[in-house]
Amino acid sequence: MASSIRVRATSNGDITEVQTLIQHPMDTGLVKDSKGELIPAHFIQELKFECNGKDVFVANWGTAVSKDPYVKFSFKGAKKGDELKISWTDNKGASDTTTAKIA
Amino acid sequence: MTTTTGPHPTRRLILLGAASVALIGLGNLPFAARPASAAANDKYPEEAFKQKSEADAIKALYGRTAEPSDKVKLDAPEIAENGGVVPVSVTTTLDKVTSISFFVAENPYALAASYRIADGTIPGVANRLKMAKTTKLVAIVEADGKLYSATKEVKVTVGGCGG
Amino acid sequence: MKRACLLATLVALTIALPSARAATEADYKAAYAAAEAAAKEAASLRHQWTTTVSTLTAAKKAADGGDFDRAFAAAKEAEALAKASIFQANSEKEAWKAMEIR
Amino acid sequence: MKTPFSLLLGSVGAALVACALTSPRVVAADKVDPVADAKAFQNFFFQKFPNVKREDFVNGPYSMNEDMKRQWQEKEEFPPYEFALDAGKEMFATPFKNGKTYADCFPNGGIGIRQNYPYFDTKEGKVITLELALNRCREANGEAPYSYVKDEMASLTAYMAYTSRGKPMDIKIPDDPRALEAFENGKRYFYTRRGQMNFSCASCHVQSPGERIRAETLAPALGILNAMPIYRSEWSGMGTTSRRFVTCNSQTRAVPLEPQSDEYRDVEYFLSYVANGLPISGPGARP
C-alpha cells in the first residue's frame, strides 16, 4: 500500500523547501458518529524530519491539526540528492515512515 | 499505511521515541548547546496539550509569558473558508529560534501545534488547523530563550443556509 | 417575494386553528391520515419538504408516547407543510420562467 | 358568473399583445433553443462580472473573492484530493475479476474524455453521466456498482477529470426531440423553487453568486460542474456531482431525489452544456 506520507522536497541554492501531506483522520475524540457514539481520539502526536542524521524539524501536534494534515517548512545545509527521512507516531502508537530524495 | 502497533501502552513508546531523539540530539549537540529552555526538551508536551486556556497552555509549554513583537509575522485568513481546514503560517526575522507554537484560544484545548526548530532550519512554518468558532489565534516564537507573540482574529462560522 | 409571503400565511393560518378540547386518539388518527395523504401527493410531485417528513415522524412518536395533544398538533402542522409544498409544486410549473436567463 | 363575451375576448387580445411586446422570444420560448440559451447564460455572467476572466468561472467561489482565492491557491500547492486522485488512478488500472478494465468501456481508454460527459444516448433516449457510465461498466463486467455519493466513485471520476484538465467542456445535443426535452427538463429543474426555504438553484447561483450564505461564498452557476468531483473541507472528504445535488437539496429543506434520477442527470446535462467552451478543472478543492 502506498505510504500515508506524501512529500515534496525541492532545493534551490542552500535552502530546501519541504511540503508534506499525510493521510490520517486526526480525530479529536469530541465528535459523535452517526449512531451518536463518540469517535475516540486518534491523531498524530509527533512528526519528525531527519536529514543527514540530524533532526531538522520536529512537530508536536494536538487534536486541532486538520484531517489529512499538511505542513511546510524550509531548512539549510542539504543539497540535491540528499535523503530526507519522515516519520510520525500517533496517540494509538501507530506509526509510518518514508524517505524522499531532495529534488 | 504500515502501522506498527506498539506492544506496550503508548506512553512507553513515546518515552522510547523521546530517548532516541535525545541521543541523536546529543550526538551533534544542536539542542544541548542551546541554553536549557523549557520547550526545547524533547518530550511530547502532554501537559501543555491538556490545558484549556491559552495562557495556561503557554505557561505549561514554556514556563513564562510572551511579549508581542512585530518581528513575528502571522498569516491567517480574516474569514475562514471552513473551520476544519484553516491555512495558517508564521515567519519571523528573529534569529536563534528554537520553537514555534500555535494557540487557538476558543478551541476546547488551546495549544494546537508546537514545532521544534533545529539550528539551520528557517524559522517559519505553514500548516492547516481546526478552529471551533470565531477565535483569537496566537503564534509564539521562542528565540534565544525569550518568547515573542503575534495575534490575529479569525472569523469562523458554518456555511450553507441550514438544511 | 409575493409568492413566498402567500406561502407563509397559508402555513400559519392552518396551524393556528385553536383545538378547544384535548385531542383524542381518534382526532390524532384522522389528522395523521390527512397529513400522510398530503405528504404522499407532495412526494409524487417530487416536491416533498424535509420538515414535512420530520414533523410526521414527531407526530407518530408523540402518539406512541400517548401524548395525543402534541401528536394532533404535529399532524396538523405536517399536513399544512405538505399542502404548502403541493402549492409550491403547482405554482412553480409556470413561475420558474420568471427567473430564466433569456 | 357570465362575463360578457366581448370583455373576455378583449382581455385575451390585450394579454397576447402584452406578451408579444415583453419578450421578443415569446414565439421561440416554446421551441427549445439550447444554442441561444447557452449564449444568453454565458453573457449574463460575463456582463454581471466583467472583471472575472472567462475561464476563471470554473473556480466557483474562488472566482468571486480574492481572499478565498489566496487560501485556495495555497491549498492547491498540495491539494487534499491528492489521495483520491492516486486511488482513482490505481483503481482505473486494476483489472476486474474477468480481466477487463475500465479502459475497455470507454472511448480512448477513458483518458481525456470527461469533457464530453454527460452525453445523450439516442438508443436509450436518455442522458448518460460519467458516474452512470462507470457503474454500467462495472455491472457489465460482473462487478457490484459503487455508491454514487461515496469515495470510490469520487476517486474514479477524480482521475478521469484530471486526465481532461484544461480541455474545454464539449457537450453535444443531437437533433433529437428527446434530447431537447432532457435539456429543457434540466433547465426547468434548475429554475424551479423547492424546499421549505423556497429556493431554486438559480436563487443562489444566478441571483447572488459572490455573496455569502453565512461563511460560504456562493459560486456562479456558469462552469459550476467543471471542477467536479470536489474535495470539500465541509465534508473533509470527496464529493461527486450526485452528492452535491443531494446536499444542496437538503440545505433548502427539500427531500433529495435518488442519485442519478432523471431530474439530476438532466440538470447536469443543462449545466454542462451551457458551460461549453470553459475548461475542465476537476478534481477541485472547495470550502
XYZ file of C-alpha atoms in Angstrom:
655
model
C 0.000 0.000 0.000
C 1.351 3.444 -0.827
C 2.789 5.255 2.191
C 0.474 7.591 4.099
C 3.066 10.348 3.672
C 3.275 12.437 0.503
C 6.350 14.638 0.486
C 7.840 17.152 -1.922
C 11.334 18.407 -1.113
C 12.840 20.870 -3.560
C 16.111 22.698 -3.061
C 17.336 25.907 -4.651
C 20.697 27.187 -3.565
C 21.287 26.222 0.034
C 17.606 26.271 1.075
C 15.451 23.132 0.815
C 11.674 23.618 0.955
C 9.723 20.671 2.300
C 5.963 20.131 1.877
C 4.210 17.137 3.397
C 0.642 15.837 3.254
C -0.209 12.864 5.459
C -3.266 10.659 5.181
C -4.651 10.477 8.730
C -8.131 11.029 10.221
C -6.869 13.282 13.077
C -9.990 12.541 15.143
C -10.387 14.891 18.106
C -12.352 12.468 20.309
C -15.052 15.136 20.644
C -17.088 14.168 17.560
C -20.036 11.754 17.545
C -20.638 9.285 14.698
C -23.997 8.743 13.009
C -25.053 6.366 15.812
C -24.335 9.092 18.381
C -21.270 7.451 19.884
C -18.057 9.441 20.425
C -15.354 8.654 17.886
C -12.229 8.045 20.025
C -9.332 10.495 19.679
C -6.898 9.322 17.024
C -4.313 11.886 15.968
C -0.630 12.167 15.048
C 1.349 13.403 18.047
C 4.854 13.598 16.686
C 6.171 14.092 13.170
C 9.942 14.093 12.648
C 12.042 15.178 9.681
C 15.634 13.881 9.633
C 18.324 14.755 7.097
C 21.973 13.685 7.087
C 21.483 12.113 10.537
C 20.117 15.326 12.112
C 16.553 16.183 13.193
C 15.890 19.289 11.149
C 12.254 19.748 12.175
C 10.021 18.101 14.768
C 6.274 18.716 15.031
C 4.254 18.026 18.180
C 0.566 18.029 17.227
C -2.636 18.193 19.225
C -6.204 17.450 18.165
C -6.587 20.850 16.417
C -4.497 19.872 13.405
C -6.700 19.315 10.324
C -7.566 15.908 8.869
C -5.018 14.741 6.245
C -2.513 17.171 7.874
C -0.238 19.400 5.794
C 2.948 21.162 6.886
C 5.559 23.226 5.035
C 8.976 24.457 6.228
C 12.469 25.086 4.849
C 15.953 24.345 6.090
C 19.547 24.921 5.119
C 22.532 22.630 4.873
C 21.234 19.978 2.446
C 21.691 19.592 -1.279
C 20.014 17.879 -4.227
C 20.040 14.102 -3.883
C 20.302 14.098 -0.064
C 17.802 11.866 1.672
C 15.070 13.190 3.940
C 13.548 10.706 6.401
C 10.000 11.495 7.599
C 8.272 9.541 10.361
C 5.173 10.028 12.517
C 3.646 8.312 15.573
C 0.050 8.793 16.747
C -1.688 8.517 20.133
C -2.595 4.879 19.432
C 1.062 4.009 18.974
C 0.682 3.525 15.234
C 3.432 4.975 13.055
C 4.633 5.272 9.484
C 7.841 6.367 7.847
C 9.135 7.191 4.389
C 12.240 8.614 2.770
C 12.416 11.101 -0.081
C 15.272 12.369 -2.234
C 15.652 16.167 -2.350
C 14.942 17.239 -5.935
C -0.040 2.600 5.746
C 2.380 0.349 7.510
C 1.217 0.603 11.076
C 3.344 -0.995 13.758
C 1.146 -1.035 16.824
C 3.408 -0.700 19.885
C 3.333 -3.809 22.154
C 3.044 -1.571 25.227
C 0.868 1.412 26.078
C 1.723 4.486 24.038
C 3.457 6.242 26.991
C 6.283 3.683 26.807
C 6.608 4.181 23.049
C 6.741 7.953 23.324
C 9.408 7.836 26.047
C 11.365 5.388 23.898
C 10.996 7.735 20.923
C 11.954 10.707 23.063
C 15.022 8.922 24.422
C 16.270 8.123 20.921
C 15.662 11.743 19.831
C 17.642 12.973 22.823
C 20.535 10.639 21.895
C 20.643 11.981 18.346
C 20.356 15.477 19.770
C 23.413 14.864 21.981
C 25.130 13.293 19.023
C 25.579 16.574 17.203
C 24.773 18.928 20.033
C 22.368 21.398 18.301
C 19.967 21.108 21.216
C 22.338 20.569 24.067
C 24.452 23.578 23.117
C 21.331 25.792 23.336
C 20.783 27.263 26.831
C 18.429 24.868 28.603
C 14.982 26.248 27.734
C 11.815 24.560 28.884
C 10.318 23.962 25.431
C 13.366 22.563 23.746
C 13.248 19.387 25.813
C 12.290 16.545 23.571
C 9.320 15.004 25.388
C 5.842 15.340 23.833
C 4.391 18.280 25.880
C 1.445 16.197 27.164
C 0.587 18.697 29.926
C 0.554 21.712 27.619
C -1.849 19.977 25.191
C -4.243 19.298 28.085
C -4.606 22.929 29.103
C -7.894 24.580 28.155
C -6.901 28.236 28.148
C -4.183 29.731 26.002
C -2.423 31.395 28.982
C -2.187 28.075 30.875
C -1.014 26.274 27.743
C 1.779 28.815 27.158
C 2.858 28.555 30.789
C 2.802 24.737 30.686
C 4.814 24.692 27.451
C 7.321 27.481 28.019
C 7.038 28.367 31.714
C 6.885 32.119 31.082
C 4.900 34.752 29.217
C 5.471 36.222 25.776
C 5.628 39.817 24.610
C 4.041 40.892 21.320
C 6.590 41.608 18.602
C 6.198 42.853 15.054
C 9.117 40.632 14.095
C 6.676 37.698 14.221
C 4.523 37.748 11.073
C 1.337 35.651 11.464
C -0.664 34.971 8.292
C -4.224 33.650 8.624
C -7.480 34.330 6.782
C -9.869 37.004 8.048
C -12.860 34.735 7.447
C -12.024 31.041 7.487
C -13.374 29.266 4.427
C -14.036 26.327 6.729
C -13.328 25.881 10.414
C -11.964 22.397 9.803
C -9.198 23.440 7.462
C -7.721 26.895 8.178
C -4.389 27.588 6.430
C -2.147 29.387 8.956
C 1.523 30.271 8.667
C 4.140 32.215 10.584
C 7.533 33.652 9.602
C 9.957 35.683 11.698
C 13.107 37.745 11.296
C 14.247 36.882 14.832
C 17.304 34.621 14.972
C 18.353 31.705 17.191
C 14.747 30.489 17.048
C 14.260 27.158 18.812
C 10.461 26.741 18.863
C 7.274 27.979 17.182
C 3.770 27.212 18.524
C 0.159 27.977 17.609
C -2.660 28.563 20.102
C -6.360 28.714 19.143
C -7.958 30.499 22.110
C -11.566 29.362 21.615
C -10.762 25.692 20.911
C -11.535 23.147 23.662
C -7.742 22.863 24.146
C -5.835 25.999 23.177
C -2.477 24.522 22.115
C -2.848 23.328 18.516
C 0.698 22.625 17.377
C 4.260 23.152 18.555
C 7.352 22.887 16.357
C 10.992 22.440 17.401
C 13.267 24.383 15.078
C 16.778 22.946 14.824
C 19.843 25.026 14.155
C 19.983 25.807 10.401
C 16.240 25.454 9.910
C 14.453 28.569 8.625
C 12.204 29.901 11.452
C 8.831 29.579 9.755
C 6.060 27.023 9.292
C 2.777 26.700 7.369
C 0.068 24.300 8.425
C -3.713 23.779 8.430
C -5.535 23.982 11.755
C -9.059 23.378 13.061
C -10.888 26.242 14.743
C -14.127 25.563 16.618
C -15.529 29.077 16.257
C -14.531 32.713 15.747
C -11.358 32.945 17.764
C -8.135 34.714 18.648
C -5.169 32.916 17.061
C -1.787 33.351 18.784
C 1.600 32.384 17.359
C 4.547 32.231 19.761
C 8.196 32.177 18.700
C 10.898 31.221 21.190
C 14.128 32.959 20.177
C 17.288 32.895 22.239
C 15.336 31.836 25.316
C 12.735 34.656 25.105
C 9.106 34.477 23.870
C 7.634 36.732 21.191
C 3.997 36.597 20.029
C 1.646 37.715 17.244
C -2.149 37.581 17.420
C -4.902 37.659 14.818
C -8.655 37.149 14.953
C -10.130 34.569 12.572
C -13.891 34.563 11.923
C -15.319 31.057 11.740
C -18.914 30.018 11.140
C -20.783 27.236 9.393
C -21.677 27.526 5.752
C -24.848 26.973 3.853
C -28.362 28.174 4.559
C -29.037 25.477 7.152
C -30.921 22.369 5.997
C -41.226 37.536 -2.967
C -45.021 37.975 -3.011
C -45.475 34.219 -3.561
C -43.263 33.425 -0.545
C -45.390 35.581 1.788
C -48.516 33.909 0.412
C -46.929 30.545 1.236
C -46.059 31.658 4.765
C -49.553 32.937 5.540
C -51.087 29.714 4.204
C -48.917 27.638 6.564
C -49.533 29.937 9.554
C -53.277 30.008 9.002
C -53.787 26.248 9.145
C -51.555 25.760 12.211
C -53.236 28.478 14.229
C -56.546 26.577 14.353
C -57.329 26.563 18.085
C -58.078 22.992 19.249
C -60.584 23.684 22.046
C -60.552 20.401 23.944
C -57.789 17.840 24.408
C -57.291 15.793 21.240
C -58.301 12.166 21.449
C -56.579 9.285 19.730
C -59.332 9.348 17.073
C -58.687 13.051 16.389
C -54.990 12.279 16.041
C -55.606 9.305 13.709
C -57.788 11.411 11.403
C -55.305 14.283 11.358
C -52.393 11.901 10.747
C -54.189 10.199 7.845
C -54.875 13.561 6.206
C -51.272 14.628 6.708
C -49.966 11.356 5.270
C -52.190 11.663 2.197
C -50.983 15.207 1.549
C -47.367 14.084 2.044
C -47.867 11.254 -0.475
C -49.148 13.728 -3.030
C -46.217 16.090 -2.377
C -43.826 13.146 -2.864
C -45.493 12.166 -6.131
C -44.941 15.726 -7.344
C -41.233 15.260 -6.268
C -41.566 18.371 -4.110
C -41.582 16.895 -0.599
C -40.047 19.008 2.163
C -37.721 17.508 4.788
C -39.676 19.321 7.526
C -42.921 17.609 6.470
C -41.250 14.213 6.935
C -39.696 15.120 10.302
C -42.950 16.619 11.624
C -44.864 13.487 10.595
C -42.362 11.312 12.490
C -42.628 13.622 15.504
C -46.433 13.261 15.420
C -46.175 9.478 15.364
C -43.610 9.469 18.183
C -45.816 11.715 20.342
C -48.807 9.451 19.650
C -46.800 6.324 20.566
C -45.968 8.108 23.807
C -49.671 8.688 24.383
C -49.439 12.499 24.162
C -52.286 12.962 21.679
C -52.429 16.748 22.094
C -48.913 17.136 20.771
C -49.426 14.337 18.231
C -52.570 16.011 16.887
C -50.863 19.416 16.645
C -47.827 17.894 14.901
C -50.038 16.004 12.438
C -51.899 19.243 11.652
C -48.598 21.030 11.101
C -47.306 18.216 8.858
C -50.467 18.449 6.766
C -50.035 22.222 6.435
C -46.407 21.796 5.357
C -47.322 19.102 2.819
C -50.115 21.296 1.414
C -47.725 24.232 1.133
C -45.229 22.085 -0.794
C -48.020 20.956 -3.151
C -48.940 24.616 -3.659
C -45.273 25.336 -4.406
C -45.019 22.474 -6.916
C -48.107 23.589 -8.821
C -47.306 27.302 -8.822
C -43.736 26.664 -9.917
C -44.944 24.794 -13.037
C -45.103 28.216 -14.683
C -43.445 30.558 -12.206
C -39.912 29.252 -12.919
C -39.855 31.011 -16.270
C -39.759 34.393 -14.494
C -36.231 33.708 -13.284
C -34.914 32.157 -16.506
C -31.954 33.929 -18.117
C -33.098 34.779 -21.651
C -70.929 34.239 -13.398
C -71.340 35.362 -17.011
C -68.717 37.705 -18.298
C -69.836 39.477 -21.472
C -68.198 37.621 -24.279
C -66.619 40.770 -25.758
C -64.958 41.692 -22.458
C -63.393 38.234 -22.325
C -62.216 38.487 -25.945
C -60.721 41.952 -25.319
C -58.700 40.865 -22.292
C -57.334 37.819 -24.122
C -56.302 40.070 -27.030
C -54.611 42.537 -24.671
C -52.762 39.743 -22.938
C -51.467 38.430 -26.256
C -50.207 41.841 -27.324
C -48.571 42.454 -23.950
C -46.925 39.074 -24.148
C -45.551 39.727 -27.626
C -44.122 43.082 -26.524
C -42.430 41.932 -23.395
C -40.359 39.104 -24.686
C -39.307 39.077 -28.318
C -38.538 35.414 -27.924
C -42.105 34.640 -26.920
C -42.610 32.603 -30.073
C -39.277 30.903 -29.608
C -39.985 30.207 -25.921
C -41.932 27.097 -26.786
C -39.287 25.781 -29.214
C -36.270 24.718 -27.148
C -33.152 26.547 -28.391
C -30.088 25.348 -26.432
C -27.635 27.398 -28.514
C -29.465 30.648 -27.702
C -29.898 29.584 -24.063
C -26.178 28.883 -23.685
C -25.266 32.212 -25.288
C -27.654 34.150 -23.041
C -26.478 32.212 -19.977
C -22.790 32.924 -20.575
C -23.375 36.603 -21.483
C -25.384 37.078 -18.274
C -22.324 36.099 -16.186
C -19.750 37.833 -18.379
C -21.710 41.095 -18.038
C -22.502 40.633 -14.348
C -18.806 40.023 -13.530
C -16.860 41.907 -16.225
C -13.506 41.615 -14.443
C -13.667 37.857 -13.909
C -11.689 36.141 -16.645
C -13.930 33.759 -18.640
C -12.022 30.619 -17.755
C -11.931 31.598 -14.055
C -15.677 30.986 -13.660
C -14.879 27.279 -13.319
C -13.167 28.065 -9.991
C -16.545 28.633 -8.367
C -16.459 30.754 -5.202
C -12.746 31.497 -5.699
C -13.565 33.465 -8.851
C -15.713 35.720 -6.658
C -13.474 36.510 -3.688
C -9.788 37.397 -3.638
C -9.092 36.399 -0.014
C -10.638 32.972 -0.544
C -8.784 32.607 -3.859
C -5.487 33.075 -1.961
C -6.469 30.415 0.605
C -7.417 28.107 -2.262
C -4.156 28.646 -4.180
C -2.224 27.853 -1.004
C -4.140 24.587 -0.700
C -3.665 23.786 -4.397
C 0.094 23.543 -3.791
C -0.623 20.243 -2.044
C -4.350 19.660 -2.524
C -6.375 17.436 -0.213
C -7.769 15.466 -3.212
C -4.247 14.114 -3.875
C -5.130 10.800 -2.171
C -8.398 10.351 -4.094
C -6.559 11.069 -7.342
C -3.932 8.398 -6.655
C -6.585 5.914 -5.511
C -8.584 6.584 -8.705
C -5.539 6.053 -10.884
C -4.814 2.749 -9.160
C -8.459 1.589 -9.391
C -8.579 2.562 -13.059
C -5.648 0.309 -13.815
C -6.742 -2.627 -11.630
C -8.495 -5.238 -13.814
C -11.918 -6.602 -12.853
C -12.240 -10.271 -11.912
C -12.881 -11.021 -15.576
C -9.597 -9.402 -16.553
C -11.119 -6.375 -18.290
C -10.566 -2.804 -17.029
C -12.462 0.482 -17.166
C -10.365 1.421 -20.206
C -12.242 -1.215 -22.199
C -15.573 0.515 -21.506
C -14.680 3.995 -22.613
C -13.528 5.668 -25.805
C -9.805 6.444 -25.829
C -9.383 4.127 -22.821
C -11.221 6.648 -20.657
C -8.334 9.120 -20.812
C -9.095 12.769 -21.587
C -12.809 12.252 -22.328
C -14.531 13.719 -19.225
C -15.350 16.956 -21.150
C -17.835 15.005 -23.312
C -19.907 13.835 -20.333
C -22.842 13.805 -19.848
C -23.911 12.789 -23.370
C -27.353 11.939 -24.771
C -27.697 8.280 -25.751
C -30.024 8.212 -28.772
C -30.528 4.438 -28.486
C -31.747 4.640 -24.896
C -33.165 8.124 -25.331
C -31.678 9.467 -22.092
C -28.746 11.397 -20.627
C -25.748 9.269 -19.585
C -23.465 10.840 -16.978
C -19.870 9.781 -16.291
C -20.923 8.300 -12.940
C -23.730 6.255 -14.534
C -21.384 5.046 -17.312
C -18.788 3.943 -14.705
C -21.310 1.880 -12.761
C -22.666 0.374 -16.002
C -19.124 -0.592 -16.921
C -18.730 -2.308 -13.539
C -22.014 -4.177 -13.865
C -21.247 -5.175 -17.468
C -18.083 -6.806 -16.121
C -19.783 -8.646 -13.247
C -18.748 -6.176 -10.541
C -21.043 -4.585 -7.944
C -21.885 -0.915 -8.692
C -20.369 1.764 -6.419
C -22.452 4.235 -4.394
C -22.853 7.478 -6.371
C -22.075 9.608 -3.327
C -19.155 7.756 -1.772
C -15.359 7.825 -2.162
C -14.793 5.083 -4.747
C -16.964 6.845 -7.363
C -15.319 10.159 -6.438
C -11.812 8.679 -6.854
C -12.613 7.229 -10.292
C -14.221 10.431 -11.568
C -11.375 12.460 -9.998
C -8.814 10.557 -12.070
C -10.880 10.807 -15.277
C -11.422 14.532 -14.709
C -7.702 15.007 -14.068
C -6.887 13.445 -17.469
C -9.133 16.101 -19.084
C -7.863 19.112 -17.147
C -7.793 22.267 -19.295
C -9.855 20.762 -22.123
C -12.936 22.882 -22.927
C -16.311 21.416 -21.898
C -17.765 19.910 -25.077
C -21.343 18.658 -24.599
C -23.394 17.789 -27.668
C -27.186 17.903 -28.078
C -28.159 15.653 -31.005
C -31.069 16.806 -33.193
C -33.467 14.512 -31.348
C -36.632 15.812 -29.686
C -35.931 13.636 -26.603
C -32.533 15.301 -26.191
C -34.121 18.747 -26.422
C -36.722 17.599 -23.885
C -33.995 16.423 -21.486
C -32.212 19.769 -21.836
C -35.474 21.645 -21.177
C -36.269 19.356 -18.215
C -32.851 20.130 -16.748
C -33.358 23.866 -17.269
C -36.803 23.704 -15.634
C -35.331 21.873 -12.620
C -32.567 24.481 -12.329
C -35.018 27.391 -12.103
C -37.776 25.685 -10.044
C -38.094 26.738 -6.402
C -38.211 23.859 -3.933
C -37.917 23.050 -0.245
C -39.330 24.991 2.672
C -36.685 27.654 2.033
C -38.410 28.101 -1.329
C -35.100 28.423 -3.211
C -34.207 27.215 -6.684
C -30.625 26.542 -7.824
C -30.866 29.944 -9.550
C -31.890 31.776 -6.345
C -28.326 31.246 -5.077
C -26.174 30.609 -8.157
C -27.711 33.134 -10.573
C -29.156 35.865 -8.367
C -26.430 36.078 -5.719
C -23.093 34.465 -6.699
C -20.215 36.077 -4.794
C -22.469 36.815 -1.834
C -22.319 34.768 1.359
C -24.740 32.364 2.994
C -23.131 32.506 6.426
C -19.473 31.579 5.896
C -19.845 30.224 2.387
C -19.404 32.329 -0.729
C -21.834 31.285 -3.468
C -20.383 30.014 -6.737
C -21.671 31.313 -10.099
C -23.774 28.749 -11.984
C -21.579 29.162 -15.065
C -18.981 26.370 -15.013
C -20.177 25.177 -11.605
C -19.718 21.483 -12.570
C -16.387 21.901 -14.380
C -14.419 21.150 -11.213
C -16.317 18.022 -10.247
C -15.627 15.861 -8.303
C -14.608 18.124 -5.422
C -12.911 17.672 -2.061
C -14.993 19.813 0.321
C -13.473 20.893 3.634
C -17.035 20.860 4.949
C -17.251 17.120 4.231
C -13.497 16.681 4.903
C -13.801 14.274 2.000
C -14.552 13.865 -1.704
C -17.947 14.550 -3.242
C -19.373 13.582 -6.622
C -21.863 15.668 -8.604
C -24.598 13.413 -7.183
C -23.529 14.106 -3.618
C -23.513 17.854 -4.328
C -27.087 17.807 -5.729
C -28.369 15.761 -2.779
C -26.786 18.027 -0.162
C -27.894 21.214 -1.946
C -31.492 19.928 -1.889
C -31.398 19.147 1.825
C -29.967 22.604 2.539
C -33.174 24.152 1.172
C -35.147 21.557 3.198
C -36.228 19.712 0.043
C -36.227 15.940 0.243
C -33.465 14.891 -2.210
C -34.255 12.610 -5.171
C -32.439 9.339 -5.910
C -28.855 9.994 -7.133
C -28.795 9.756 -10.959
C -32.588 10.240 -11.143
C -33.863 11.829 -14.384
C -34.020 15.362 -12.961
C -30.424 15.212 -11.657
C -28.992 13.805 -14.882
C -30.938 16.358 -16.931
C -29.886 19.345 -14.804
C -26.258 18.114 -15.091
C -26.800 17.954 -18.889
C -28.186 21.519 -18.917
C -25.454 22.985 -16.665
C -22.659 21.254 -18.575
C -23.989 22.302 -21.986
C -24.272 25.988 -21.071
C -20.652 25.816 -19.825
C -19.376 24.586 -23.210
C -16.002 26.133 -24.018
C -14.961 26.638 -20.385
C -12.074 24.402 -19.239
C -12.407 21.244 -17.142
C -10.728 21.936 -13.780
C -11.529 18.805 -11.826
C -10.853 17.383 -9.334
C -11.371 20.565 -7.321
C -10.938 21.680 -3.730
C -13.806 23.685 -2.266
C -14.751 25.156 1.168
